Amino acid sequence: MAELKLFKIGSEVKELKSSSTTIERELQNIIEKNMYEFFAVRFLKSEYKIDNGRMDSIGIDENYCPVIFEYKCHSNENVINQGLFYLNWLLEHKANFKLLVIEKLGIEESEKIDWTMPRVICIAGDFNKYDEEAIKQINRNVSLIRYKKYSDDLLLFELLNTNTVAPLEIEKDSSTTNKKQVDKTFIEQYENAPQSMKDIYDELKNFALSLGDDVSENTLKLYVAFKKIKNFATIEIYQSKILVNLKLNPKNYELTETLRDVGNIGHWGCGDLQIILKSNKDVEMAKSLLKDAYEEN
């Protein structure tokens, strides 16, 4: 694995030496205390005990999907298989996770849990080429993140690889049968949308994915999220419009009827800036905003 080089520049150039020798528990404590800032995941519990082990950390991300963190301390640890074991257990014990969310965040938040894209984040000082190849063969959402510590106050996270698979089948129950069309799943919305809206979405999707190798498309229950480590944009598709929500500060843009501040308006997905597309005329503007959001996040 190539080594990152970090330099401090000033009157003279000095290379900052990196270290991955931070003990596992110290790294885990730092991440759990700052999980949302690092990964947009709300921390729920440390050392979450299950029948045959303990998950290092467990949380719920900005899309309300469960996230399991596993930390690799020694090079011979198979942290990926361990994380997959825990993820499979979680998928078979959804009620346990819901009870944990109720305990930590309340009943209202537990009703928003989205099981379409649960994932494992494996964090280590390094991974080998076999680790990166292995997750490509796994039908689960797994991210490999390398960390490096520089001096006492600099911590770097590098997203090495993300395996994003098709969303899990969405379970339906009687409580959702009478909801309005706006609560149809994203897949249903896309399938039922006119071709003109599909064409606009496909163009935006292809552009977002072209922004970098670190971009992944996550099809969730009600929208699609484009993300690196965190979301930078989410998209919803309807019969007569497409909504693109972006993690951008609305104060930095000239707002119009189609570009609005939704920071204080309830909406699905991420971000405070929303563009409403009803035709091709605003597609180039949406692409420019997607690029801004990618670069700022």
Short mmCIF file of C-alpha atoms in Angstrom, two decimals:
data_model
loop_
_atom_site.label_atom_id
_atom_site.label_comp_id
_atom_site.label_asym_id
_atom_site.label_seq_id
_atom_site.Cartn_x
_atom_site.Cartn_y
_atom_site.Cartn_z
CA MET A 1 0.00 0.00 0.00
CA ALA A 2 1.40 3.40 -0.98
CA GLU A 3 2.43 5.62 1.91
CA LEU A 4 0.93 9.08 2.30
CA LYS A 5 3.40 11.90 2.80
CA LEU A 6 2.38 14.93 4.86
CA PHE A 7 4.58 18.03 5.03
CA LYS A 8 4.45 21.17 7.15
CA ILE A 9 5.47 24.16 5.05
CA GLY A 10 6.75 27.50 6.29
CA SER A 11 10.22 28.95 6.50
CA GLU A 12 11.34 25.39 6.01
CA VAL A 13 9.67 22.21 4.84
CA LYS A 14 9.35 19.46 7.40
CA GLU A 15 7.90 16.01 6.86
CA LEU A 16 5.49 14.88 9.56
CA LYS A 17 6.10 11.26 10.38
CA SER A 18 3.01 9.11 10.60
CA SER A 19 2.20 6.35 13.01
CA SER A 20 -0.42 3.61 13.13
CA THR A 21 0.68 2.39 16.51
CA THR A 22 -2.19 4.04 18.37
CA ILE A 23 -3.63 1.29 20.51
CA GLU A 24 -6.98 -0.04 19.38
CA ARG A 25 -8.90 1.15 22.43
CA GLU A 26 -7.50 4.69 22.17
CA LEU A 27 -8.52 4.90 18.51
CA GLN A 28 -11.94 3.48 19.34
CA ASN A 29 -12.48 6.08 22.07
CA ILE A 30 -11.54 8.94 19.73
CA ILE A 31 -13.91 7.70 17.03
CA GLU A 32 -16.81 7.02 19.38
CA LYS A 33 -16.56 10.52 20.86
CA ASN A 34 -16.44 12.13 17.41
CA MET A 35 -18.28 9.61 15.24
CA TYR A 36 -20.67 12.08 13.66
CA GLU A 37 -17.95 14.58 12.81
CA PHE A 38 -15.78 11.86 11.24
CA PHE A 39 -18.36 9.68 9.52
CA ALA A 40 -21.83 11.28 9.90
CA VAL A 41 -22.82 8.36 12.15
CA ARG A 42 -24.53 8.81 15.50
CA PHE A 43 -22.83 6.67 18.12
CA LEU A 44 -25.10 4.22 19.94
CA LYS A 45 -23.01 1.78 21.94
CA SER A 46 -19.47 0.52 22.52
CA GLU A 47 -18.69 -3.20 22.84
CA TYR A 48 -22.25 -4.16 21.89
CA LYS A 49 -22.67 -7.69 23.19
CA ILE A 50 -24.38 -10.35 21.10
CA ASP A 51 -24.69 -14.13 21.38
CA ASN A 52 -21.20 -14.96 20.09
CA GLY A 53 -19.11 -11.84 20.51
CA ARG A 54 -19.00 -8.08 20.86
CA MET A 55 -19.21 -5.46 18.13
CA ASP A 56 -16.52 -2.83 18.68
CA SER A 57 -18.87 0.11 18.01
CA ILE A 58 -22.36 0.42 16.60
CA GLY A 59 -24.21 3.47 15.33
CA ILE A 60 -26.84 4.79 12.92
CA ASP A 61 -25.84 6.97 9.98
CA GLU A 62 -27.33 10.11 8.47
CA ASN A 63 -29.54 7.92 6.27
CA TYR A 64 -30.81 6.03 9.36
CA CYS A 65 -28.98 2.85 8.31
CA PRO A 66 -27.21 0.67 10.94
CA VAL A 67 -23.41 0.88 10.91
CA ILE A 68 -20.96 -1.50 12.59
CA PHE A 69 -17.37 -0.36 13.23
CA GLU A 70 -14.56 -2.86 13.61
CA TYR A 71 -10.99 -1.82 14.42
CA LYS A 72 -7.98 -3.82 13.26
CA CYS A 73 -5.09 -3.70 15.68
CA HIS A 74 -2.86 -6.49 14.36
CA SER A 75 -2.01 -7.31 10.75
CA ASN A 76 -3.14 -10.93 11.12
CA GLU A 77 -6.64 -10.08 12.29
CA ASN A 78 -9.45 -10.89 9.84
CA VAL A 79 -11.53 -7.88 10.74
CA ILE A 80 -13.61 -8.05 7.54
CA ASN A 81 -14.98 -11.54 8.27
CA GLN A 82 -15.62 -10.51 11.85
CA GLY A 83 -17.60 -7.46 10.73
CA LEU A 84 -19.61 -9.53 8.26
CA PHE A 85 -20.49 -12.03 10.98
CA TYR A 86 -21.82 -9.19 13.13
CA LEU A 87 -23.73 -7.65 10.21
CA ASN A 88 -25.45 -10.94 9.41
CA TRP A 89 -26.37 -11.30 13.07
CA LEU A 90 -27.84 -7.80 13.07
CA LEU A 91 -29.94 -8.52 9.98
CA GLU A 92 -31.41 -11.52 11.80
CA HIS A 93 -32.04 -9.51 14.99
CA LYS A 94 -33.50 -6.22 13.76
CA ALA A 95 -35.68 -5.90 16.84
CA ASN A 96 -32.58 -5.79 19.04
CA PHE A 97 -31.20 -2.86 17.05
CA LYS A 98 -34.53 -1.05 17.20
CA LEU A 99 -34.60 -1.43 20.99
CA LEU A 100 -31.09 0.03 21.16
CA VAL A 101 -32.15 3.04 19.06
CA ILE A 102 -35.22 3.53 21.26
CA GLU A 103 -33.01 3.42 24.35
CA LYS A 104 -30.49 5.94 23.01
CA LEU A 105 -32.49 8.18 20.65
CA GLY A 106 -36.16 7.59 21.35
CA ILE A 107 -39.15 5.91 19.68
CA GLU A 108 -39.59 8.58 17.00
CA GLU A 109 -36.06 8.09 15.70
CA SER A 110 -36.43 4.30 15.80
CA GLU A 111 -39.33 4.52 13.34
CA LYS A 112 -36.95 6.01 10.75
CA ILE A 113 -34.52 3.05 10.68
CA ASP A 114 -33.72 2.10 7.08
CA TRP A 115 -32.55 -1.49 6.53
CA THR A 116 -31.86 -1.10 2.80
CA MET A 117 -28.14 -0.26 3.22
CA PRO A 118 -26.69 -1.49 6.56
CA ARG A 119 -22.90 -1.52 6.45
CA VAL A 120 -19.60 -2.34 8.09
CA ILE A 121 -16.73 0.15 8.39
CA CYS A 122 -13.36 -1.54 8.99
CA ILE A 123 -10.65 0.79 10.32
CA ALA A 124 -6.98 -0.17 10.46
CA GLY A 125 -3.46 1.18 10.22
CA ASP A 126 -3.28 -0.62 6.88
CA PHE A 127 -4.87 -3.30 4.73
CA ASN A 128 -3.30 -5.58 2.17
CA LYS A 129 -4.28 -6.12 -1.46
CA TYR A 130 -6.15 -9.30 -0.54
CA ASP A 131 -8.44 -7.33 1.79
CA GLU A 132 -9.39 -4.93 -1.02
CA GLU A 133 -10.05 -7.77 -3.43
CA ALA A 134 -11.98 -9.76 -0.84
CA ILE A 135 -14.69 -7.13 -0.28
CA LYS A 136 -15.38 -7.02 -4.03
CA GLN A 137 -16.56 -10.62 -3.78
CA ILE A 138 -18.86 -9.96 -0.81
CA ASN A 139 -22.52 -9.15 -1.28
CA ARG A 140 -22.49 -6.70 1.61
CA ASN A 141 -21.73 -3.00 2.09
CA VAL A 142 -18.20 -2.75 3.47
CA SER A 143 -15.79 0.20 3.65
CA LEU A 144 -12.07 -0.05 4.36
CA ILE A 145 -10.60 3.02 6.03
CA ARG A 146 -6.91 3.45 6.81
CA TYR A 147 -5.88 5.77 9.61
CA LYS A 148 -2.61 7.53 10.31
CA LYS A 149 -1.71 9.64 13.30
CA TYR A 150 0.64 12.59 12.83
CA SER A 151 2.15 14.14 15.97
CA ASP A 152 -0.28 14.42 18.89
CA ASP A 153 -3.11 16.31 17.25
CA LEU A 154 -3.45 15.22 13.62
CA LEU A 155 -5.47 12.18 12.61
CA LEU A 156 -5.98 11.18 8.98
CA PHE A 157 -8.65 8.86 7.59
CA GLU A 158 -8.24 7.55 4.04
CA LEU A 159 -11.11 5.75 2.31
CA LEU A 160 -9.37 2.90 0.49
CA ASN A 161 -12.29 0.99 -0.89
CA THR A 162 -16.06 0.83 -0.59
CA ASN A 163 -18.14 -2.11 -1.70
CA THR A 164 -21.70 -0.94 -2.32
CA VAL A 165 -24.25 -3.55 -3.32
CA ALA A 166 -27.87 -3.42 -4.36
CA PRO A 167 -30.22 -2.38 -1.55
CA LEU A 168 -31.74 -5.12 0.54
CA GLU A 169 -35.39 -5.83 -0.13
CA ILE A 170 -37.58 -3.32 1.63
CA GLU A 171 -40.05 -4.85 4.02
CA LYS A 172 -43.58 -3.50 3.89
CA ASP A 173 -46.20 -3.63 6.55
CA SER A 174 -49.78 -2.55 6.99
CA SER A 175 -48.73 0.83 8.37
CA THR A 176 -47.33 1.86 4.98
CA THR A 177 -50.13 0.68 2.68
CA ASN A 178 -52.18 3.87 2.91
CA LYS A 179 -49.35 6.37 2.67
CA LYS A 180 -49.30 8.98 -0.07
CA GLN A 181 -47.32 8.53 -3.25
CA VAL A 182 -44.50 10.67 -1.89
CA ASP A 183 -43.77 7.81 0.49
CA LYS A 184 -43.28 5.25 -2.25
CA THR A 185 -39.83 3.74 -2.30
CA PHE A 186 -37.22 5.34 -4.52
CA ILE A 187 -37.23 2.29 -6.78
CA GLU A 188 -41.00 2.58 -7.18
CA GLN A 189 -40.70 6.31 -7.79
CA TYR A 190 -38.10 5.74 -10.49
CA GLU A 191 -40.04 2.94 -12.18
CA ASN A 192 -43.23 5.03 -12.26
CA ALA A 193 -41.61 8.32 -13.32
CA PRO A 194 -41.96 9.58 -16.91
CA GLN A 195 -38.97 8.99 -19.18
CA SER A 196 -38.06 12.69 -19.13
CA MET A 197 -37.52 12.56 -15.35
CA LYS A 198 -35.61 9.28 -15.61
CA ASP A 199 -33.30 10.81 -18.22
CA ILE A 200 -32.55 13.80 -15.98
CA TYR A 201 -31.86 11.54 -13.00
CA ASP A 202 -29.59 9.23 -15.02
CA GLU A 203 -27.60 12.20 -16.28
CA LEU A 204 -27.15 13.56 -12.75
CA LYS A 205 -26.24 10.11 -11.41
CA ASN A 206 -23.58 9.55 -14.06
CA PHE A 207 -22.14 13.00 -13.42
CA ALA A 208 -22.00 12.48 -9.65
CA LEU A 209 -20.24 9.14 -10.06
CA SER A 210 -17.73 10.70 -12.47
CA LEU A 211 -16.56 13.20 -9.84
CA GLY A 212 -14.14 10.73 -8.26
CA ASP A 213 -13.32 7.10 -7.59
CA ASP A 214 -14.36 7.68 -3.98
CA VAL A 215 -18.01 8.36 -4.87
CA SER A 216 -20.58 5.64 -4.30
CA GLU A 217 -24.30 5.52 -5.08
CA ASN A 218 -26.47 4.29 -2.22
CA THR A 219 -30.08 3.46 -3.09
CA LEU A 220 -32.05 3.89 0.11
CA LYS A 221 -35.71 3.45 0.87
CA LEU A 222 -36.90 6.92 -0.16
CA TYR A 223 -33.97 8.50 -1.99
CA VAL A 224 -30.51 7.90 -3.42
CA ALA A 225 -27.44 9.20 -1.57
CA PHE A 226 -24.16 10.02 -3.27
CA LYS A 227 -21.34 9.87 -0.79
CA LYS A 228 -17.66 9.61 -0.09
CA ILE A 229 -17.29 8.78 3.58
CA LYS A 230 -20.32 11.03 4.20
CA ASN A 231 -23.24 12.05 1.99
CA PHE A 232 -22.65 15.08 -0.18
CA ALA A 233 -25.96 14.93 -2.09
CA THR A 234 -29.27 13.06 -2.10
CA ILE A 235 -31.82 12.82 -4.90
CA GLU A 236 -35.54 12.06 -5.02
CA ILE A 237 -37.51 11.49 -8.23
CA TYR A 238 -41.20 12.22 -8.75
CA GLN A 239 -43.69 12.43 -11.61
CA SER A 240 -43.05 16.08 -12.43
CA LYS A 241 -39.84 17.01 -10.62
CA ILE A 242 -36.53 15.88 -9.20
CA LEU A 243 -35.27 17.15 -5.85
CA VAL A 244 -31.52 17.37 -5.30
CA ASN A 245 -30.48 18.11 -1.71
CA LEU A 246 -26.88 19.23 -1.21
CA LYS A 247 -24.56 19.69 1.75
CA LEU A 248 -23.89 23.31 0.93
CA ASN A 249 -24.47 26.56 2.79
CA PRO A 250 -27.49 28.33 1.20
CA LYS A 251 -26.03 31.70 2.25
CA ASN A 252 -23.33 31.26 -0.37
CA TYR A 253 -25.82 31.07 -3.25
CA GLU A 254 -28.43 33.31 -4.82
CA LEU A 255 -31.73 31.67 -3.96
CA THR A 256 -34.64 31.44 -6.41
CA GLU A 257 -37.91 29.54 -6.74
CA THR A 258 -35.95 26.50 -7.89
CA LEU A 259 -32.94 26.89 -5.60
CA ARG A 260 -34.03 27.17 -1.98
CA ASP A 261 -32.93 26.95 1.62
CA VAL A 262 -34.52 23.90 3.25
CA GLY A 263 -32.53 24.07 6.48
CA ASN A 264 -35.71 24.71 8.46
CA ILE A 265 -38.02 22.66 6.28
CA GLY A 266 -38.58 18.97 6.85
CA HIS A 267 -37.18 16.95 3.96
CA TRP A 268 -35.65 13.59 3.15
CA GLY A 269 -31.93 13.22 2.68
CA CYS A 270 -29.05 15.50 3.53
CA GLY A 271 -28.14 19.14 3.21
CA ASP A 272 -29.71 22.58 3.53
CA LEU A 273 -29.62 23.60 -0.15
CA GLN A 274 -32.18 22.13 -2.53
CA ILE A 275 -32.58 22.49 -6.27
CA ILE A 276 -35.89 21.59 -7.91
CA LEU A 277 -35.58 20.30 -11.48
CA LYS A 278 -38.64 20.14 -13.70
CA SER A 279 -36.88 20.16 -17.06
CA ASN A 280 -33.43 19.99 -18.64
CA LYS A 281 -32.87 23.73 -18.33
CA ASP A 282 -31.44 23.51 -14.79
CA VAL A 283 -29.38 20.33 -15.25
CA GLU A 284 -26.08 22.17 -15.79
CA MET A 285 -26.70 24.24 -12.67
CA ALA A 286 -27.39 21.05 -10.72
CA LYS A 287 -24.14 19.54 -11.98
CA SER A 288 -22.21 22.61 -10.85
CA LEU A 289 -23.78 22.34 -7.39
CA LEU A 290 -23.02 18.61 -7.21
CA LYS A 291 -19.39 19.39 -7.94
CA ASP A 292 -19.34 22.07 -5.22
CA ALA A 293 -20.85 19.66 -2.71
CA TYR A 294 -18.37 16.92 -3.64
CA GLU A 295 -15.40 19.25 -3.20
CA GLU A 296 -16.62 20.73 0.09
CA ASN A 297 -17.39 17.38 1.72
#
